[in-house]
Every structure is written in structure tokens, then in C-alpha cells.
Amino acid sequence: MFWSGAISVGLAAIAFAVGSDFTNSSFHQLTAYSPYLPLLVTPLGLALAVAITRRFFPGSQGSGIPQSIAALGMQEAEARNKVLSLRIAVGKILMTLLGLLSGASVGREGPTVQIGASIMHALSKLTRFPRREMERGLILAGAAAGIAAAFNTPLAGIVFAIEEMSRSFEQKTSGTVLTTVIIAGMTSLAMTGNYNYFGHTAEVLQFNREWIAVPTCGFLGGLLGGLFSRILIVSGRGLPGRLGDLMRDRPVAFAALCGVVLALIGLASGSTTYGTGYDEAKQILEGTQSMPQSYGILKMLATVVSYISGIPGGRAGRGRRRRRPSRRRCRTRSAHSSRGSSIRATAGRSSSAGATARRRASPSRRGTSPCSSAGSRASAST
């Protein structure tokens, strides 16, 4: 059963990779015909992807990695099924391909993690493992196998499972993870061959001043990577003002607006910021094509816009957030509570009745509102 699940993850990752390459190249052929067509195609495609996702594939929004990590800590099977299922895996593949066909700047690695975890999670439901540790190990193994098959790098899948998913290598599930990753990697090798992800390069650095570029690139790359990650995290929590209201209340219209922005960025970059960016990175490494100096910044902006659009491969969908009462409102409530306690305590009642009244007037320390702690402190002071 483990073998069939691992092989299924490998086959799904390969099919997803082939579909990504096809849709990515199809959109670039469209831009070669006319660089202005994305002004129409991209908004419509992103709006359609968000509408279909919210209607038929809820739970497939987002990159896929945070959802898989969250599933590891969920205790209830019903909650886990909302982020990992075969329906979500199918929707993840189809809607990510639709996004790439529309010119979204997304990749397939994060979605492949959730797809692999969903397949192995479905396997755990079929076999009904008695221990929760084994179910958790299957989710972990499926996610790692997805990375191994997507990049054709089994070792990367194992390291990813340790660092990103579990943060610790449990002895009970380590064999499951290793076996699944190896089988998924072998499936990828058998179907696609031993390919290099970004091709080959014959460039070398002489051991002299040229090596100064190594720490410089490392520092700048880490700085920009951290800034990029920080922007994605902050933007994923929502946008301020009217844009935030539009994102929350009218997600389809917001996706269309993101499509217009993506098309404008694509025009400014010479149609190089659309899609996964794998071909562009390979061309830069091999020196076969020169990119504009602003390519890196524009690609980062295009990815951020694609991320917040709400399509699979980007930001996870968020519902309406309840407004928390302000501190001033909390202080007002606590003042009323303490004043009411003092009045009742001095109204000629017995000491026991007064104590009961004070307990009822002051919120519990386990209160359900943000004002509970403030009310408790006010009551205690009286």
C-alpha cells in the first residue's frame, strides 16, 4: 500500500510538471502573437480560477505548504479533511494550471507538496491506521515525496520533511518517509530520466578577486529573499483600506484587478515575468538570453500580485475577520463592572451576597472576549 501511494505521488507530480510546462509555453506563445493580449486574458483567467476554486474546490487556495504543515497538528479528522483530500488535490492541479495558462507568476512546488500529502492522507483513510503517529507520518511522507518528484531530488525531499514539515525526525515514521521519498524519486527518474532542473553551465570562477562575488551574492540574495518572504507573509494577512475590503468582500473582482496589474508588469518587463520563471532562470544561467536589468524586481512584484490574487498557488482564502473591541471600550466595560460591584457591595447586603455579586459582575479569567483580562483586573482592584 505504501508503494502504491508513493508511485501515485510520483505520477501526479510528473503529470503536474508536464501540464505546467505546456500551459506556461502556451501562454508565452500567446504573448509572442501580441504582447497586449494579457490585458484581456490574464484578468479573465484569474477571475475564473478564483470563482471555480471557491465554488468547487474550497481549501485548495494557497501555496500548499502552510496547509500541509497545519494538517500535521490537527487533532480532528474533519478539520484535516478540509485541507487534505483527493478533491483538493485535483482542484490544486487544475486551477494552478489555469493560473499558469492565464499568465500568473506561480510555481508548482508548493502545490505539489499539498498534492502529495493529500494522496497519502487518502491512503491512511483507506487502510485505517490505529495510531495517529502513522497518519502524521503518511502526510509527512507524501509532502516530502512531492518535493522529491517535482525537483527530481530525493535528498531534497528528505531534508524538506525534516526542516519544513516536522522540525524533528521521529523514529516511528522515519522509515515511512524514507521509503515513500525513494519510491517517488525512482518513479520520477523512470518516467522523465535524470534531468537537471536548471540545465548545465560551464562557467567557473578563478580563485582570485572573482570570489568576492560569492559572499556578495549570498548576502544580497538572502536579504532580498527574506524581504520577499516578509512581503508575502504580510500581504497574506490582508491589505489595508479599500483594497482590503475588495479582497475580502469581492474576491473574484479583486482577482481580475490583480490580473490587470500582472499584465501591466508583463508589458514593462517585455513579457518575461509571466509563468513559473524556470525557463528564464535557465537562460540566465546558461547565458543564452539576456534579461532586462529590472527583471528580478519585476518578477518579485508579479509573484506578490499573483500570491494575493487568491488562486491556488497563491494566498489562502480568508473570511471576514471580526473586529476586536478597542482598549478604550475595554476600559469602559471594566469601569462599569467595578462600579456596579461597589454599589452592590454597599447596598446593605451580606458579605457572601456581595462576594457573589462581585464575581458575577467581573468577567471570568477564561472569558471569551478580549476584555476579560481588563475586567478581571478592575474587579480585583475594587
XYZ file of N, CA and C in Angstrom, residues 11-187:
531
model
N 3.675 9.883 -9.958
C 2.965 10.060 -11.223
C 2.192 11.382 -11.255
N 1.577 11.739 -10.120
C 0.853 13.007 -10.069
C 1.803 14.190 -10.225
N 2.975 14.103 -9.589
C 3.954 15.186 -9.715
C 4.458 15.314 -11.147
N 4.664 14.189 -11.815
C 5.131 14.226 -13.207
C 4.060 14.815 -14.118
N 2.814 14.365 -13.941
C 1.728 14.907 -14.762
C 1.552 16.402 -14.523
N 1.691 16.814 -13.285
C 1.579 18.228 -12.951
C 2.712 19.028 -13.597
N 3.925 18.460 -13.580
C 5.071 19.148 -14.190
C 4.895 19.287 -15.696
N 4.428 18.214 -16.340
C 4.211 18.265 -17.788
C 3.130 19.285 -18.126
N 2.040 19.270 -17.353
C 0.985 20.248 -17.591
C 1.436 21.678 -17.359
N 2.294 21.880 -16.350
C 2.807 23.229 -16.084
C 3.658 23.732 -17.240
N 4.526 22.869 -17.751
C 5.359 23.277 -18.886
C 4.513 23.604 -20.107
N 3.458 22.810 -20.333
C 2.611 23.032 -21.509
C 1.840 24.347 -21.390
N 1.202 24.576 -20.249
C 0.427 25.801 -20.084
C 1.320 27.035 -20.071
N 2.505 26.900 -19.494
C 3.429 28.027 -19.465
C 3.882 28.407 -20.869
N 4.247 27.394 -21.672
C 4.676 27.670 -23.045
C 3.521 28.165 -23.911
N 2.317 27.683 -23.634
C 1.148 28.136 -24.406
C 0.891 29.615 -24.182
N 1.020 30.073 -22.949
C 0.799 31.492 -22.700
C 1.898 32.347 -23.325
N 3.133 31.864 -23.302
C 4.207 32.636 -23.932
C 4.031 32.705 -25.449
N 3.446 31.671 -26.044
C 3.117 31.744 -27.465
C 2.053 32.810 -27.714
N 1.127 32.947 -26.769
C 0.109 33.982 -26.885
C 0.729 35.377 -26.836
N 1.676 35.580 -25.935
C 2.329 36.890 -25.839
C 3.221 37.164 -27.047
N 3.745 36.096 -27.653
C 4.533 36.296 -28.868
C 3.662 36.782 -30.020
N 2.398 36.366 -30.025
C 1.479 36.836 -31.052
C 1.149 38.303 -30.848
N 0.879 38.687 -29.595
C 0.618 40.087 -29.264
C 0.889 40.298 -27.789
N 1.785 41.190 -27.428
C 2.069 41.416 -26.002
C 0.931 42.097 -25.250
N -0.104 42.550 -25.946
C -1.218 43.231 -25.305
C -2.394 42.303 -24.995
N -2.354 41.087 -25.497
C -3.427 40.146 -25.202
C -3.570 39.824 -23.715
N -2.476 39.777 -22.938
C -2.648 39.532 -21.488
C -3.521 40.553 -20.776
N -3.658 41.766 -21.328
C -4.547 42.742 -20.700
C -5.990 42.255 -20.662
N -6.343 41.335 -21.551
C -7.678 40.747 -21.562
C -7.687 39.344 -20.968
N -6.688 38.537 -21.342
C -6.682 37.131 -20.948
C -6.386 36.958 -19.462
N -5.408 37.677 -18.940
C -4.989 37.468 -17.557
C -6.072 37.837 -16.546
N -6.738 38.997 -16.648
C -7.818 39.275 -15.686
C -8.951 38.262 -15.743
N -9.361 37.887 -16.962
C -10.443 36.908 -17.084
C -10.032 35.549 -16.530
N -8.798 35.127 -16.810
C -8.336 33.825 -16.343
C -8.235 33.748 -14.833
N -7.689 34.789 -14.198
C -7.563 34.773 -12.746
C -8.928 34.850 -12.065
N -9.827 35.661 -12.621
C -11.170 35.740 -12.045
C -11.893 34.398 -12.167
N -11.736 33.734 -13.304
C -12.365 32.430 -13.493
C -11.781 31.395 -12.536
N -10.458 31.425 -12.340
C -9.812 30.471 -11.438
C -10.304 30.648 -10.005
N -10.431 31.894 -9.551
C -10.900 32.141 -8.187
C -12.369 31.731 -8.040
N -13.195 32.027 -9.052
C -14.611 31.673 -8.979
C -14.801 30.161 -8.918
N -14.091 29.421 -9.764
C -14.213 27.956 -9.765
C -13.667 27.373 -8.471
N -12.568 27.924 -7.991
C -11.971 27.410 -6.760
C -12.913 27.571 -5.587
N -13.497 28.741 -5.436
C -14.394 28.987 -4.308
C -15.688 28.185 -4.419
N -16.092 27.863 -5.637
C -17.351 27.134 -5.828
C -17.171 25.628 -5.712
N -16.144 25.083 -6.315
C -15.999 23.636 -6.399
C -14.813 23.070 -5.609
N -13.784 23.860 -5.377
C -12.583 23.337 -4.722
C -12.161 24.193 -3.532
N -13.059 24.473 -2.588
C -12.621 25.235 -1.409
C -11.586 24.457 -0.610
N -10.585 25.153 -0.154
C -9.485 24.508 0.545
C -8.248 24.332 -0.295
N -8.376 24.532 -1.610
C -7.218 24.385 -2.487
C -6.491 25.705 -2.716
N -6.964 26.799 -2.090
C -6.259 28.069 -2.215
C -4.935 27.992 -1.468
N -4.058 28.922 -1.770
C -2.786 28.976 -1.071
C -1.698 28.204 -1.774
N -0.499 28.331 -1.264
C 0.651 27.684 -1.893
C 0.649 26.179 -1.680
N 0.113 25.714 -0.543
C 0.069 24.278 -0.272
C 0.946 23.856 0.879
N 2.062 24.525 1.090
C 2.968 24.139 2.173
C 2.386 24.497 3.542
N 1.893 25.731 3.768
C 1.301 26.012 5.087
C 0.123 25.105 5.411
N -0.683 24.755 4.417
C -1.819 23.885 4.656
C -1.371 22.490 5.092
N -0.303 21.985 4.464
C 0.198 20.664 4.829
C 0.811 20.667 6.224
N 1.525 21.735 6.576
C 2.098 21.838 7.910
C 0.993 21.920 8.960
N -0.058 22.696 8.661
C -1.164 22.808 9.611
C -1.867 21.473 9.808
N -1.959 20.662 8.753
C -2.638 19.367 8.860
C -1.918 18.435 9.820
N -0.602 18.585 9.961
C 0.154 17.728 10.869
C -0.247 17.949 12.323
N -0.640 19.169 12.662
C -1.009 19.459 14.037
C -2.483 19.356 14.337
N -3.312 19.029 13.350
C -4.750 18.932 13.574
C -5.098 17.612 14.242
N -5.952 17.693 15.264
C -6.341 16.501 16.005
C -7.563 15.809 15.404
N -8.490 16.596 14.846
C -9.730 16.036 14.331
C -9.608 15.735 12.841
N -10.147 14.594 12.455
C -10.081 14.188 11.051
C -10.894 15.110 10.160
N -12.002 15.647 10.682
C -12.839 16.539 9.865
C -12.088 17.806 9.491
N -11.342 18.363 10.430
C -10.553 19.560 10.131
C -9.440 19.253 9.147
N -8.828 18.093 9.267
C -7.745 17.716 8.359
C -8.266 17.491 6.951
N -9.478 16.982 6.838
C -10.048 16.741 5.510
C -10.353 18.036 4.754
N -10.422 19.164 5.458
C -10.694 20.437 4.797
C -9.480 20.984 4.059
N -8.293 20.470 4.365
C -7.083 20.942 3.682
C -6.367 19.827 2.924
N -6.725 18.567 3.202
C -6.097 17.442 2.511
C -7.172 16.458 2.074
N -7.336 16.326 0.768
C -8.272 15.356 0.206
C -7.966 15.213 -1.277
N -8.499 14.153 -1.868
C -8.290 13.956 -3.298
C -8.985 15.045 -4.110
N -10.128 15.535 -3.625
C -10.808 16.632 -4.310
C -9.930 17.878 -4.329
N -9.304 18.179 -3.208
C -8.422 19.339 -3.137
C -7.206 19.138 -4.024
N -6.678 17.916 -4.089
C -5.528 17.647 -4.955
C -5.868 17.879 -6.419
N -7.040 17.403 -6.843
C -7.464 17.612 -8.230
C -7.659 19.101 -8.516
N -8.324 19.791 -7.592
C -8.524 21.220 -7.783
C -7.217 21.991 -7.784
N -6.262 21.557 -6.966
C -4.959 22.215 -6.924
C -4.269 22.127 -8.276
N -4.314 20.960 -8.877
C -3.662 20.773 -10.180
C -4.367 21.593 -11.255
N -5.676 21.445 -11.347
C -6.412 22.083 -12.437
C -6.365 23.608 -12.337
N -6.575 24.148 -11.129
C -6.639 25.597 -11.002
C -5.254 26.246 -11.077
N -4.220 25.547 -10.647
C -2.871 26.078 -10.836
C -2.507 26.119 -12.307
N -2.898 25.081 -13.047
C -2.662 25.083 -14.492
C -3.448 26.192 -15.176
N -4.665 26.442 -14.712
C -5.443 27.551 -15.278
C -4.766 28.886 -14.975
N -4.205 29.029 -13.787
C -3.480 30.245 -13.465
C -2.256 30.443 -14.347
N -1.508 29.366 -14.576
C -0.344 29.460 -15.466
C -0.774 29.757 -16.898
N -1.882 29.185 -17.320
C -2.389 29.448 -18.661
C -2.841 30.891 -18.814
N -3.116 31.547 -17.688
C -3.540 32.947 -17.704
C -2.387 33.911 -17.475
N -1.184 33.394 -17.228
C -0.026 34.254 -17.053
C 0.344 34.555 -15.621
N -0.237 33.854 -14.643
C 0.102 34.093 -13.240
C 1.538 33.674 -12.963
N 2.202 34.424 -12.092
C 3.584 34.125 -11.731
C 3.588 33.216 -10.503
N 3.288 31.934 -10.714
C 3.246 30.944 -9.648
C 4.068 29.734 -10.075
N 4.379 28.878 -9.103
C 5.129 27.660 -9.377
C 4.335 26.439 -8.980
N 4.910 25.285 -9.191
C 4.224 24.032 -8.896
C 4.790 23.311 -7.677
N 5.827 23.838 -7.026
C 6.464 23.119 -5.931
C 5.567 23.089 -4.695
N 5.081 24.269 -4.268
C 4.177 24.308 -3.124
C 2.919 23.493 -3.343
N 2.217 23.660 -4.477
C 1.054 22.814 -4.731
C 1.379 21.330 -4.750
N 2.566 20.944 -5.253
C 2.925 19.526 -5.285
C 3.042 18.958 -3.877
N 3.482 19.763 -2.920
C 3.557 19.315 -1.532
C 2.165 18.949 -1.016
N 1.191 19.815 -1.238
C -0.164 19.538 -0.780
C -0.791 18.384 -1.549
N -0.465 18.252 -2.822
C -0.989 17.132 -3.614
C -0.457 15.805 -3.076
N 0.845 15.734 -2.828
C 1.415 14.508 -2.280
C 0.864 14.185 -0.908
N 0.741 15.197 -0.046
C 0.183 14.964 1.283
C -1.274 14.516 1.200
N -2.036 15.054 0.250
C -3.441 14.656 0.096
C -3.559 13.209 -0.354
N -2.701 12.796 -1.260
C -2.756 11.405 -1.738
C -2.447 10.437 -0.606
N -1.394 10.701 0.153
C -1.033 9.802 1.245
C -2.048 9.877 2.387
N -2.666 11.037 2.575
C -3.724 11.135 3.589
C -4.938 10.302 3.188
N -5.274 10.303 1.915
C -6.361 9.440 1.445
C -6.014 7.967 1.647
N -4.750 7.629 1.488
C -4.307 6.252 1.731
C -4.501 5.877 3.196
N -4.201 6.801 4.098
C -4.358 6.492 5.521
C -5.817 6.244 5.882
N -6.753 6.890 5.199
C -8.168 6.663 5.472
C -8.626 5.306 4.944
N -8.027 4.856 3.849
C -8.408 3.558 3.294
C -7.924 2.409 4.158
N -6.733 2.560 4.714
C -6.147 1.473 5.495
C -6.491 1.553 6.982
N -6.985 2.704 7.453
C -7.421 2.884 8.836
C -6.323 2.498 9.830
N -5.254 3.274 9.813
C -4.170 3.034 10.754
C -4.633 3.365 12.169
N -4.271 2.519 13.154
C -4.752 2.757 14.518
C -4.047 3.905 15.220
N -2.852 4.240 14.823
C -2.086 5.261 15.523
C -2.075 6.569 14.738
N -2.222 7.656 15.479
C -2.186 8.967 14.840
C -0.792 9.270 14.320
N 0.242 8.727 14.977
C 1.611 8.966 14.516
C 1.815 8.450 13.105
N 1.175 7.331 12.773
C 1.329 6.777 11.433
C 0.609 7.648 10.410
N -0.574 8.174 10.740
C -1.257 9.083 9.826
C -0.423 10.343 9.597
N 0.149 10.869 10.658
C 1.003 12.040 10.538
C 2.232 11.725 9.688
N 2.784 10.528 9.863
C 3.930 10.132 9.059
C 3.604 10.005 7.587
N 2.391 9.553 7.271
C 1.992 9.445 5.870
C 1.840 10.818 5.227
N 1.265 11.770 5.970
C 1.159 13.133 5.445
C 2.545 13.705 5.206
N 3.423 13.505 6.163
C 4.796 13.991 6.034
C 5.503 13.336 4.858
N 5.308 12.029 4.702
C 5.945 11.314 3.597
C 5.405 11.760 2.251
N 4.093 11.997 2.162
C 3.523 12.446 0.900
C 4.027 13.816 0.491
N 4.155 14.722 1.464
C 4.667 16.049 1.150
C 6.116 15.981 0.693
N 6.937 15.196 1.386
C 8.344 15.062 1.002
C 8.487 14.379 -0.353
N 7.650 13.382 -0.612
C 7.691 12.716 -1.907
C 7.302 13.656 -3.032
N 6.375 14.577 -2.756
C 6.012 15.559 -3.769
C 7.176 16.448 -4.152
N 7.960 16.889 -3.173
C 9.148 17.696 -3.460
C 10.175 16.878 -4.218
N 10.399 15.637 -3.798
C 11.394 14.791 -4.462
C 11.039 14.555 -5.919
N 9.763 14.313 -6.205
C 9.351 14.057 -7.589
C 9.307 15.336 -8.410
N 8.958 16.452 -7.781
C 8.856 17.708 -8.523
C 10.221 18.189 -8.993
N 11.237 18.078 -8.139
C 12.578 18.552 -8.471
C 13.515 17.449 -8.945
N 13.039 16.196 -8.898
C 13.903 15.055 -9.225
C 15.094 14.992 -8.266
N 14.836 15.264 -6.994
C 15.880 15.306 -5.968
C 15.381 14.607 -4.704
N 15.598 13.313 -4.560
C 15.130 12.606 -3.363
C 15.705 13.156 -2.070
N 16.993 13.528 -2.069
C 17.588 14.054 -0.847
C 16.921 15.357 -0.422
N 16.552 16.176 -1.413
C 15.861 17.421 -1.081
C 14.518 17.146 -0.418
N 13.836 16.096 -0.831
C 12.573 15.740 -0.202
C 12.742 15.354 1.247
N 13.790 14.600 1.554
C 14.037 14.195 2.937
C 14.387 15.406 3.802
N 15.267 16.264 3.298
C 15.652 17.455 4.058
C 14.450 18.371 4.257
N 13.626 18.498 3.238
C 12.426 19.322 3.346
C 11.502 18.779 4.436
N 11.355 17.465 4.486
C 10.488 16.875 5.500
C 11.001 17.170 6.899
N 12.308 17.159 7.071
C 12.883 17.405 8.395
C 12.762 18.868 8.777
N 13.130 19.761 7.865
C 13.245 21.174 8.213
C 11.913 21.909 8.166
N 11.110 21.639 7.162
C 9.904 22.432 6.954
C 8.654 21.807 7.561
N 8.542 20.506 7.482
C 7.295 19.877 7.878
C 7.275 19.449 9.333
N 8.285 18.722 9.793
C 8.210 18.151 11.124
C 9.101 18.825 12.135
N 10.213 19.454 11.683
C 11.188 20.070 12.571
C 11.902 19.051 13.445
N 11.526 17.820 13.371
C 12.219 16.750 14.101
C 11.924 15.442 13.389
N 12.905 14.555 13.372
C 12.768 13.291 12.664
C 12.329 12.219 13.651
N 11.057 11.865 13.661
C 10.550 10.877 14.593
C 10.915 9.480 14.136
N 11.357 8.669 15.074
C 11.810 7.328 14.733
C 10.655 6.458 14.248
N 9.448 6.722 14.749
C 8.310 5.892 14.369
C 7.944 6.049 12.900
N 8.188 7.214 12.338
C 7.749 7.481 10.969
C 8.909 7.701 10.004
N 10.142 7.613 10.469
C 11.273 7.889 9.588
C 11.354 6.881 8.451
N 11.071 5.615 8.736
C 11.110 4.608 7.682
C 10.056 4.840 6.626
N 8.876 5.282 7.054
C 7.804 5.591 6.095
C 8.203 6.733 5.178
N 8.788 7.773 5.752
C 9.203 8.925 4.961
C 10.272 8.525 3.961
N 11.289 7.819 4.412
C 12.391 7.434 3.524
C 11.897 6.551 2.390
N 11.086 5.557 2.719
C 10.602 4.636 1.684
C 9.758 5.361 0.646
N 8.854 6.216 1.103
C 7.976 6.931 0.178
C 8.760 7.876 -0.714
N 9.724 8.603 -0.144
C 10.516 9.543 -0.935
C 11.340 8.806 -1.982
N 11.957 7.709 -1.602
C 12.801 6.956 -2.549
C 11.959 6.402 -3.696
N 10.802 5.831 -3.384
C 9.956 5.258 -4.437
C 9.420 6.351 -5.357
N 8.995 7.487 -4.790
C 8.521 8.588 -5.629
C 9.643 9.130 -6.505
N 10.870 9.233 -5.943
C 12.006 9.682 -6.746
C 12.341 8.712 -7.863
N 12.280 7.420 -7.571
C 12.535 6.414 -8.611
C 11.473 6.476 -9.710
N 10.224 6.743 -9.325
C 9.169 6.874 -10.327
C 9.438 8.058 -11.247
